[in-house]
GROMACS .gro file of C-alpha atoms in nm:
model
  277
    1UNK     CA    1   2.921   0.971   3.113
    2UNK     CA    2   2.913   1.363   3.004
    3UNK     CA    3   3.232   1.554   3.100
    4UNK     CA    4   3.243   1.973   3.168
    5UNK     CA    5   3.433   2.168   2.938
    6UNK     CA    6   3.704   2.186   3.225
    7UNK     CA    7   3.742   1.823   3.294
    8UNK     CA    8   3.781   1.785   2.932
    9UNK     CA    9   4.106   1.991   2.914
   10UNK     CA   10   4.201   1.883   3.247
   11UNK     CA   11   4.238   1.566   3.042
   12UNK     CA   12   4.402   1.725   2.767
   13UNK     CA   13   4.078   1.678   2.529
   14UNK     CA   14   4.048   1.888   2.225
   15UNK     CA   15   3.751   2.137   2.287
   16UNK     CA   16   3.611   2.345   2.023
   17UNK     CA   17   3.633   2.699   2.017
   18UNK     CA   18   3.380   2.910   2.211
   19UNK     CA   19   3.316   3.087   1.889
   20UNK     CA   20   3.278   2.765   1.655
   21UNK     CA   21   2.978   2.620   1.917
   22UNK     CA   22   2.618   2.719   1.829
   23UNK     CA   23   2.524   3.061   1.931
   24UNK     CA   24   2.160   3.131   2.080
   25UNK     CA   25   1.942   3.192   1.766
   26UNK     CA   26   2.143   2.975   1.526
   27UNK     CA   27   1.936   2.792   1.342
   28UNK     CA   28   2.057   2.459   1.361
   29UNK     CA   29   2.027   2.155   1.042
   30UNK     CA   30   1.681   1.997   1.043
   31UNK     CA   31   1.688   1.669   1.074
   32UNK     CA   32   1.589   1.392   0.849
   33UNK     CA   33   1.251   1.243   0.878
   34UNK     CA   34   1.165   0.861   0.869
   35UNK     CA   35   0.790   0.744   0.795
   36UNK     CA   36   0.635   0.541   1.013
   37UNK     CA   37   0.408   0.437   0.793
   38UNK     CA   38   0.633   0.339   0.476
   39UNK     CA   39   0.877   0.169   0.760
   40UNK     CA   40   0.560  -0.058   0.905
   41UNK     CA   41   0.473  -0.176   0.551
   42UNK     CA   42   0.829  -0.256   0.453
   43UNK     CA   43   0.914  -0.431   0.769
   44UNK     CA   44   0.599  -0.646   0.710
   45UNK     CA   45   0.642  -0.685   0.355
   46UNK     CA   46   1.020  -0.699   0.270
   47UNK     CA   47   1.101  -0.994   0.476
   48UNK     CA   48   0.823  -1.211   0.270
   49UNK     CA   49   0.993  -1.123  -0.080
   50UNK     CA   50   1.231  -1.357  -0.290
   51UNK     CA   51   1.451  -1.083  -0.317
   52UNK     CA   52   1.543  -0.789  -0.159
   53UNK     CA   53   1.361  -0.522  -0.335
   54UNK     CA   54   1.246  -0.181  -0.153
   55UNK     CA   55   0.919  -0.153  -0.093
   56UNK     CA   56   0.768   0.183  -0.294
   57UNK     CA   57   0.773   0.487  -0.065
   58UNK     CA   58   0.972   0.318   0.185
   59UNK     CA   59   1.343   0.312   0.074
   60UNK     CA   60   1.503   0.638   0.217
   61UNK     CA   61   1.319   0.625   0.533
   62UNK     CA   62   1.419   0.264   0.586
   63UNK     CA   63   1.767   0.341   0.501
   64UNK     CA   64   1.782   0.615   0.778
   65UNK     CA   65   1.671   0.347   1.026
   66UNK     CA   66   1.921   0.097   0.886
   67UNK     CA   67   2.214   0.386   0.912
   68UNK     CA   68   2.066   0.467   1.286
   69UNK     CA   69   2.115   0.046   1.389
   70UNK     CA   70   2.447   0.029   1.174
   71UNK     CA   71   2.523   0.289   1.379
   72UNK     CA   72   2.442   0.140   1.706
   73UNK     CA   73   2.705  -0.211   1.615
   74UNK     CA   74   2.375  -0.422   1.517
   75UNK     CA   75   2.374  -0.402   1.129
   76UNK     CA   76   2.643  -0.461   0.910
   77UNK     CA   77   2.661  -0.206   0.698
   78UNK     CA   78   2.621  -0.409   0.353
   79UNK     CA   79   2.247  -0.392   0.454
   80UNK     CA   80   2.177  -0.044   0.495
   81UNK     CA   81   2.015  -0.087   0.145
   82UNK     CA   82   1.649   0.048   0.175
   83UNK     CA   83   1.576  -0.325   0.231
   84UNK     CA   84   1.372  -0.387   0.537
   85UNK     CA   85   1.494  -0.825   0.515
   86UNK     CA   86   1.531  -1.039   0.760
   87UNK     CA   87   1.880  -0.922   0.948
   88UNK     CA   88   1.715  -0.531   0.947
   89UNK     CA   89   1.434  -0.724   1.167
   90UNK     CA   90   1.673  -0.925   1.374
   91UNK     CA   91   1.900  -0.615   1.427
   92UNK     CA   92   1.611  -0.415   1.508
   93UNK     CA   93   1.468  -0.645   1.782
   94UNK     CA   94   1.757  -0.708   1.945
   95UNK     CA   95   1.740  -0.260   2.017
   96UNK     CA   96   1.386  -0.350   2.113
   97UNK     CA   97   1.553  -0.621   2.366
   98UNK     CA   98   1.848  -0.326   2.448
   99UNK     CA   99   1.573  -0.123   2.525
  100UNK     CA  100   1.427  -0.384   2.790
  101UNK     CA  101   1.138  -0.478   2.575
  102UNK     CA  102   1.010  -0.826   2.514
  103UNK     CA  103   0.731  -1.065   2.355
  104UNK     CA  104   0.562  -0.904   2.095
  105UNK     CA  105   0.742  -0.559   2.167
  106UNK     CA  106   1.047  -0.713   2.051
  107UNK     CA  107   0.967  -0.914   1.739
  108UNK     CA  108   1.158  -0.643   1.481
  109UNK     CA  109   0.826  -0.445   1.430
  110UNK     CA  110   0.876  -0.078   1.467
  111UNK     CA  111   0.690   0.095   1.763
  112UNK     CA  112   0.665   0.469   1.810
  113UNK     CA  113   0.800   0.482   2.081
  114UNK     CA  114   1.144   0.230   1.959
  115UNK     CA  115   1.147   0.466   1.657
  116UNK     CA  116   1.163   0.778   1.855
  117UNK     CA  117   1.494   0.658   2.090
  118UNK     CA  118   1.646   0.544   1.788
  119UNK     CA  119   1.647   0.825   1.563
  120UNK     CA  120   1.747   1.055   1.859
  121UNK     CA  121   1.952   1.341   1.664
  122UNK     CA  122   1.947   1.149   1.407
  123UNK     CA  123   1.602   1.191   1.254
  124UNK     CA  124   1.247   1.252   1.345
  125UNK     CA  125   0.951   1.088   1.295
  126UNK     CA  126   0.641   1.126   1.060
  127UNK     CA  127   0.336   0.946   0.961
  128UNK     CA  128   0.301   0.808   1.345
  129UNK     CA  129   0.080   0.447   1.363
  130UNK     CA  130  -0.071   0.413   1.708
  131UNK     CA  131  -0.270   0.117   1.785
  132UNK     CA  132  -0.489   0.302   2.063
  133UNK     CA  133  -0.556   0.155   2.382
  134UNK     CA  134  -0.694  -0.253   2.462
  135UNK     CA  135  -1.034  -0.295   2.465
  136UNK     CA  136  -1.319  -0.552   2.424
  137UNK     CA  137  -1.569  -0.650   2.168
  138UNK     CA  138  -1.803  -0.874   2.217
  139UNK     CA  139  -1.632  -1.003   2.484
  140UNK     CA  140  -1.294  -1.025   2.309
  141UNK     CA  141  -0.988  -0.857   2.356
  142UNK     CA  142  -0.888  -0.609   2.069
  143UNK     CA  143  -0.713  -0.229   2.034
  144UNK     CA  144  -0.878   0.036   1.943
  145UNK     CA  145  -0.724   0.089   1.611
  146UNK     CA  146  -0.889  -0.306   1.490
  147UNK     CA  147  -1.202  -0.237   1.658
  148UNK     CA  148  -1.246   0.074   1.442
  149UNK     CA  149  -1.133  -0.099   1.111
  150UNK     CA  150  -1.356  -0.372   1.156
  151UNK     CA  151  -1.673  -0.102   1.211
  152UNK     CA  152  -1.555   0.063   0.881
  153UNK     CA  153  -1.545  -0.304   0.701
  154UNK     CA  154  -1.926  -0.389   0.863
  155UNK     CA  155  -2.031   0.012   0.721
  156UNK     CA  156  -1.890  -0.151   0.334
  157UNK     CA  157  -2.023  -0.460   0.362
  158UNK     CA  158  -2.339  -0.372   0.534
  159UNK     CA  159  -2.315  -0.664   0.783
  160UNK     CA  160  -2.224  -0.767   1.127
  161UNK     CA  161  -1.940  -0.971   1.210
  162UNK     CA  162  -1.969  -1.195   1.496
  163UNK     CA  163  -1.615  -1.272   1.640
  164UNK     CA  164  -1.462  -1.591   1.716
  165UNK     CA  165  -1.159  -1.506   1.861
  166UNK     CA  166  -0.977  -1.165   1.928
  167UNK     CA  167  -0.648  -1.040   1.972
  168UNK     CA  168  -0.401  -1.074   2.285
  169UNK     CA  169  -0.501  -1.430   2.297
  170UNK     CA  170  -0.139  -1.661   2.339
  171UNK     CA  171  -0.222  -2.002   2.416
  172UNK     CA  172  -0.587  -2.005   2.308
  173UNK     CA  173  -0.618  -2.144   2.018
  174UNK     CA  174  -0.307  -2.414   1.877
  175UNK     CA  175  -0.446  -2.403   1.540
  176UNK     CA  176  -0.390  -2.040   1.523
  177UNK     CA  177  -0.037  -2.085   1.505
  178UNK     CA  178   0.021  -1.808   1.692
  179UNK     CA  179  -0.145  -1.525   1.509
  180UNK     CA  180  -0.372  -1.403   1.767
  181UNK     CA  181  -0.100  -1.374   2.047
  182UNK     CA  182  -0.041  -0.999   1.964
  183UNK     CA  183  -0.266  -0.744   1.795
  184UNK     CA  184  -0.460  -0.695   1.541
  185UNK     CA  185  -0.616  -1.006   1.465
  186UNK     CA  186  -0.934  -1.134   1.468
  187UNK     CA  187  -1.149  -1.445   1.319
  188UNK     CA  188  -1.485  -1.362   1.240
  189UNK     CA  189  -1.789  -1.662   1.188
  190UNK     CA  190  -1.851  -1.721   0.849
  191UNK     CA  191  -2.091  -2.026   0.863
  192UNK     CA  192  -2.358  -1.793   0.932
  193UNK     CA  193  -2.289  -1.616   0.545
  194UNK     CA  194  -2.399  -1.689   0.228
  195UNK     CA  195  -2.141  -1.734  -0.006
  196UNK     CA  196  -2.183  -1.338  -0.146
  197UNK     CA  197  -2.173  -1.215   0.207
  198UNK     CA  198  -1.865  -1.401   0.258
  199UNK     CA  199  -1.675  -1.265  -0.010
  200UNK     CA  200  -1.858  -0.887   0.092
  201UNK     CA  201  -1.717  -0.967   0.434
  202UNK     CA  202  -1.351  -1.031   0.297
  203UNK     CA  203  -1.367  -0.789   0.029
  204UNK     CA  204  -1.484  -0.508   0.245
  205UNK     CA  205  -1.174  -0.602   0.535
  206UNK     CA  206  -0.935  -0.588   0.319
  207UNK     CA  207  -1.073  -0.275   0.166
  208UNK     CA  208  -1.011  -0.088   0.479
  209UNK     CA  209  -0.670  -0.243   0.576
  210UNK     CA  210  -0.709  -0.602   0.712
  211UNK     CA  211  -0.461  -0.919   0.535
  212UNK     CA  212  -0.822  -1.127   0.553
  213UNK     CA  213  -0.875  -1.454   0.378
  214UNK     CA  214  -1.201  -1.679   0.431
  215UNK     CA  215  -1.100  -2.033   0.573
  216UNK     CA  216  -1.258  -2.368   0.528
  217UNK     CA  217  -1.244  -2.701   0.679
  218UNK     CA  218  -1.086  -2.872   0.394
  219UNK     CA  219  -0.776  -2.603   0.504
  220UNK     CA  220  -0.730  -2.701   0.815
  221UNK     CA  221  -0.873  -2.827   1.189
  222UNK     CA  222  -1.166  -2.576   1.195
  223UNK     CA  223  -1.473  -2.453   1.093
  224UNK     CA  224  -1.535  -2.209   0.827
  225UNK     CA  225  -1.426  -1.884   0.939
  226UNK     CA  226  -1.310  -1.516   0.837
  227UNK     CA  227  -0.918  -1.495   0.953
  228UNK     CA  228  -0.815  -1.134   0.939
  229UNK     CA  229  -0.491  -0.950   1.042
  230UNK     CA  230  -0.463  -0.565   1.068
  231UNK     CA  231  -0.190  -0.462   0.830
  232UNK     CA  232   0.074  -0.227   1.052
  233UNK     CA  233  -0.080  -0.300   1.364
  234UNK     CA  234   0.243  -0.235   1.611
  235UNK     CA  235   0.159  -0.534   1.829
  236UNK     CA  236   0.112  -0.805   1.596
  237UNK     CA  237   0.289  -1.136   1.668
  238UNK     CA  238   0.578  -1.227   1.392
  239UNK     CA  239   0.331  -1.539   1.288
  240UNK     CA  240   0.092  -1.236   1.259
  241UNK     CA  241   0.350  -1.025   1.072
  242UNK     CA  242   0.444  -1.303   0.840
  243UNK     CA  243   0.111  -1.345   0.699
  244UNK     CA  244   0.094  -0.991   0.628
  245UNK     CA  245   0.377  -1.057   0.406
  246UNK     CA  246   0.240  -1.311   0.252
  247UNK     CA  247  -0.064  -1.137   0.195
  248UNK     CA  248   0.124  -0.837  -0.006
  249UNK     CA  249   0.316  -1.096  -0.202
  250UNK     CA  250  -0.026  -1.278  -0.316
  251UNK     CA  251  -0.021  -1.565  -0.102
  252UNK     CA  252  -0.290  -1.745   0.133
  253UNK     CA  253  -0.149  -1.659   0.483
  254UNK     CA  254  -0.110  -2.055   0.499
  255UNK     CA  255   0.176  -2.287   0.600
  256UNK     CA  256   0.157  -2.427   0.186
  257UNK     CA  257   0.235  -2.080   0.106
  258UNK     CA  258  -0.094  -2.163  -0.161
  259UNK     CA  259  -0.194  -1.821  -0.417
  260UNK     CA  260  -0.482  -1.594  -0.250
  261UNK     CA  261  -0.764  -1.710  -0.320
  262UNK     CA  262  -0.979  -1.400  -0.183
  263UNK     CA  263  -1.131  -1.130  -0.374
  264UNK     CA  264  -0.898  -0.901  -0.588
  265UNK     CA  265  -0.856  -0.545  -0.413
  266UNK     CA  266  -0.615  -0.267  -0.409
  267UNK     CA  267  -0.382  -0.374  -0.069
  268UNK     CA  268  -0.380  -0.078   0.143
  269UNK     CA  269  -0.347  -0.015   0.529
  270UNK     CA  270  -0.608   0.112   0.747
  271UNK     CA  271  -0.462   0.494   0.705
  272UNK     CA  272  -0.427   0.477   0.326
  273UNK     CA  273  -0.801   0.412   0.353
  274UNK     CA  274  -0.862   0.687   0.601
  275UNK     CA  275  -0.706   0.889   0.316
  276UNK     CA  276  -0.913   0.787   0.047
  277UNK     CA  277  -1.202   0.902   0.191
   0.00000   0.00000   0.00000
């Protein structure tokens, strides 16, 4: 509820000075800026690790988003440490939930548009991620931001992927453990490949930002298949996000938490490799 100046001293409320308020052209304190993108990779990353070490680049911008939930009653403040663990996800998905968001717009990821009410006067917001609208390929559902990371992979590798299963798919496939309910992921058919155009295929996704491991049948119920997640994609699932995680931390992606397997590249996101160009 906002108050006027005289129902505040009506109610005996201290009100500053006339003098002491900002005067038109005062320049008034910028405010501090968070990074989208450093935020995105910690929130993805930091939850996987043994301990709770700041992701490079990340720290003070997480810390200002930590400060902003602390300040909000939904982080104690013995984690506003630059550490984007698990209670700095479960505080910040239950503002997601304050804010009347839900399913995979409320699993702890950061969204532009969750950033942006948050750091309201407290800080603003650089390096934006935007997933661009839903579309299709090949008859699956994907955004706009995987459907033009997997075109830069096919320019690398020189091939063309034939997809299995898409993105915004919950319920479709129980082996998938969930990964393709949100964004940014997408299985690819690998039986097709020779072994080099497999590992291309792999090596090239993850070149331009995709968590992408090649899976056999001895893994798991299916065929042999390209499984690749979209690193910072806003609307990936948590299963989604996990694997991410594991992905920066070495791992396979996989419930037995196995070492990666894949081809050894430098991890970066889908801008990082926009940058590099």
């Amino acid at each position: 509820m906002k108050f006027s100046r005289r129902s505040l001293l009506a109610l005996g409320a201290a009100v500053p000075a006339l003098s002491l308020l900002p005067q038109p052209g005062t320049a008034l304190a910028a405010l501090p800026a968070v990074n989208m993108e450093a935020v995105l990779k910690a929130a993805q990353w930091d939850p996987a690790k043994a301990d709770s070490a700041v992701t490079a680049g990340a720290g003070p911008s997480v810390k200002l988003v930590e400060t902003a939930l602390r300040n909000l009653g939904l982080l104690e403040a013995s984690y506003v440490d630059g550490h984007f663990g698990t209670r700095t996800v479960t505080a910040y998905a239950q503002w997601q939930k304050e804010l009347g968001y839900s399913g995979i717009d409320a699993t702890g990821l950061p969204g532009k548009t969750s950033l942006t009410k948050l750091g309201d006067g407290q800080f603003t917001l650089t390096g934006i991620v935007s997933v661009g609208a839903r579309t299709t390929h090949q008859g699956f559902p994907v955004n706009a931001r995987t459907l033009a990371m997997l075109k830069a992979a096919q320019v690398r590798s020189g091939l063309t992927f034939a997809v299995e299963q898409g993105s915004y798919s919950p319920g479709t496939d129980p082996t998938s453990a969930g990964t393709h309910d949100g964004g940014g992921a997408l299985d690819l058919d690998a039986e097709a490949l020779t072994a080099a155009k497999r590992t291309a295929a792999v090596t090239a996704l993850r070149q331009v930002g995709f968590a992408a491991w090649l899976r056999t049948p001895s893994q798991g119920d299916w065929p042999m298949h390209i499984h690749a997640i979209a690193i910072s994609d806003t609307d990936l699932s948590a299963s989604a996000q996990k694997q991410v995680g594991s992905y920066y931390e070495g791992r396979n992606g996989l419930a037995n938490n196995a070492t990666d397997d894949g081809p050894k590249v430098s991890k970066v996101t889908y801008e990082e490799y926009l940058r590099s160009l």
